Amino acid sequence: MNNRDLLRLESLTQQKLLPQEELKHHISGKQQLTIGIIGSDPKEENRISLTPQGCELLIKNGNVVRMLTKAGKGASFDDVDYSEYGVDICSSLDEVFECQILVKMTPLDISEVQYLKKGQIIFSPLQLFLQSKDLIQKLQKKRVTCISFEYLQNDYNEYPIAQILSELSGMLAIQVATNYLSNDCKGRGVFLGGITGISPAEVVILGASTASEYAARSASAMGATVKVFDDSVNRLRDMNTKIGGYLSTSIFYPQALAKAFKSADVVIGALPKNSPLDLFIPEETMRILKQGAVVIDLNMMQGGCFEGSELRSMHNPSYVKNGLVYYCVRDITTRVSRSASIALSNVLTSVLLGLSNSPSIANHIRYNIGFAEGVYIYNGVLTNQDVGQHLGLDYKGLDLLFPLL
């Protein structure tokens, strides 16, 4: 239990809202979890939600972990890597779906919902803007509890899974841009960095997010000229303070954006999570870009931010439209599936250990604020306002189900 939650428990006890006996039970309670690792379609997703080392920690803490055979292959983890740490390797999906907890790197497919049982808990990305109303309603009918990777918070009100993957996304965006500017990918043959006697390439980044920061840091380190646009002066100031040097920033003034686009070699869309800015760059503005410029949309799971963006698979991630090279996938970190899996597993293992040290899922939701933020369906009840409003579904806040939240 973290300091923030302990302070909250102490406050509730002092107000006589929480009996001392219940507080003692919460601190000392523990449950054995059965955790099932479900693989994803290898054509779309190569990452795995838990690594063998993460499973080892969970098993040593008294939990049981099962995995469908070859689920870790895309991240270069073999079945034996898991089995030697005590993971039960299953040949049938039915065996994995018998587990109390299910973890997956992508949202459940509608075809998988039939395997679910009342009371099960699913950890996966929500991918709100790619989500379907039909899937959410089917999950509700199954009376399961769903926890979103994107909404889980830590002690510092941060989103650890979203943040670690955003850091990786930003760095990978520059790596992808470098590849697609080169002749090897039929690009313009432009070097992203700067060398003596040659002007450096120009990178324009839309949004001052975590992904933007790491993209700007990587591009600046190579010697590129970087321009970042956002609607918040505070976010721009923070980024300038962190990076400094070769970075220039601006509010989204149309004339300033048009001027930057005219000379840009690379444009990256990376708006912050839950950004109030409704940014959508129309085709008319995109025509300002020079032929062969590379456009990378890191906001595809939020609906994208360029009119020309089209969601593609990792096996066919790019396309040319009006002379521009677009790169638009669900999650660019799939390109480095092993590293991304390790980064994700480090966070998710800690979350699952915390859950196993609580007497029940209800107890854990009630007394762990950051964990509660990740819940979007509880026992079939939709509890997330964003999901409800986006899909036009009725929702009920967790504070109504758990009055002490």
JSON list of C-alpha atoms in Angstrom, two decimals, residues 37-40 45-50 71 102-108 123-127 149 161 165 301 330-331 333-334 337 340-341 344-345 348:
[
{"chain": "A", "resi": 37, "resn": "ILE", "atom": "CA", "xyz": [-1.63, -14.33, -20.36]},
{"chain": "A", "resi": 38, "resn": "ILE", "atom": "CA", "xyz": [-3.43, -14.07, -23.68]},
{"chain": "A", "resi": 39, "resn": "GLY", "atom": "CA", "xyz": [-1.46, -13.47, -26.85]},
{"chain": "A", "resi": 40, "resn": "SER", "atom": "CA", "xyz": [-2.59, -11.12, -29.60]},
{"chain": "A", "resi": 45, "resn": "GLU", "atom": "CA", "xyz": [0.79, -7.02, -32.17]},
{"chain": "A", "resi": 46, "resn": "ASN", "atom": "CA", "xyz": [4.11, -8.63, -31.17]},
{"chain": "A", "resi": 47, "resn": "ARG", "atom": "CA", "xyz": [4.35, -7.39, -27.58]},
{"chain": "A", "resi": 48, "resn": "ILE", "atom": "CA", "xyz": [3.42, -9.47, -24.52]},
{"chain": "A", "resi": 49, "resn": "SER", "atom": "CA", "xyz": [2.02, -8.04, -21.30]},
{"chain": "A", "resi": 50, "resn": "LEU", "atom": "CA", "xyz": [4.16, -10.03, -18.82]},
{"chain": "A", "resi": 71, "resn": "ALA", "atom": "CA", "xyz": [2.10, -16.16, -26.90]},
{"chain": "A", "resi": 102, "resn": "LEU", "atom": "CA", "xyz": [-6.66, -12.10, -17.79]},
{"chain": "A", "resi": 103, "resn": "VAL", "atom": "CA", "xyz": [-3.95, -9.84, -19.27]},
{"chain": "A", "resi": 104, "resn": "LYS", "atom": "CA", "xyz": [-3.61, -8.94, -22.93]},
{"chain": "A", "resi": 105, "resn": "MET", "atom": "CA", "xyz": [-1.68, -6.37, -24.97]},
{"chain": "A", "resi": 106, "resn": "THR", "atom": "CA", "xyz": [-4.73, -5.42, -27.05]},
{"chain": "A", "resi": 107, "resn": "PRO", "atom": "CA", "xyz": [-8.42, -5.15, -26.14]},
{"chain": "A", "resi": 108, "resn": "LEU", "atom": "CA", "xyz": [-10.30, -8.45, -26.17]},
{"chain": "A", "resi": 123, "resn": "PHE", "atom": "CA", "xyz": [-6.24, -5.97, -17.82]},
{"chain": "A", "resi": 124, "resn": "SER", "atom": "CA", "xyz": [-5.69, -4.55, -21.31]},
{"chain": "A", "resi": 125, "resn": "PRO", "atom": "CA", "xyz": [-5.43, -1.30, -23.25]},
{"chain": "A", "resi": 126, "resn": "LEU", "atom": "CA", "xyz": [-8.76, 0.44, -23.75]},
{"chain": "A", "resi": 127, "resn": "GLN", "atom": "CA", "xyz": [-7.89, 2.25, -27.03]},
{"chain": "A", "resi": 149, "resn": "PHE", "atom": "CA", "xyz": [-3.61, 0.27, -19.06]},
{"chain": "A", "resi": 161, "resn": "ILE", "atom": "CA", "xyz": [2.12, 2.51, -18.49]},
{"chain": "A", "resi": 165, "resn": "LEU", "atom": "CA", "xyz": [5.28, 3.67, -23.77]},
{"chain": "A", "resi": 301, "resn": "MET", "atom": "CA", "xyz": [-5.48, 5.58, -30.81]},
{"chain": "A", "resi": 330, "resn": "ARG", "atom": "CA", "xyz": [-1.94, 1.78, -33.42]},
{"chain": "A", "resi": 331, "resn": "ASP", "atom": "CA", "xyz": [1.23, 1.75, -31.34]},
{"chain": "A", "resi": 333, "resn": "THR", "atom": "CA", "xyz": [6.34, 0.59, -29.81]},
{"chain": "A", "resi": 334, "resn": "THR", "atom": "CA", "xyz": [5.38, -2.75, -31.39]},
{"chain": "A", "resi": 337, "resn": "SER", "atom": "CA", "xyz": [8.37, -5.66, -29.07]},
{"chain": "A", "resi": 340, "resn": "ALA", "atom": "CA", "xyz": [8.36, -2.55, -24.97]},
{"chain": "A", "resi": 341, "resn": "SER", "atom": "CA", "xyz": [7.21, -5.78, -23.30]},
{"chain": "A", "resi": 344, "resn": "LEU", "atom": "CA", "xyz": [5.22, -2.70, -19.70]},
{"chain": "A", "resi": 345, "resn": "SER", "atom": "CA", "xyz": [5.79, -5.81, -17.59]},
{"chain": "A", "resi": 348, "resn": "LEU", "atom": "CA", "xyz": [2.03, -4.35, -14.66]}
]
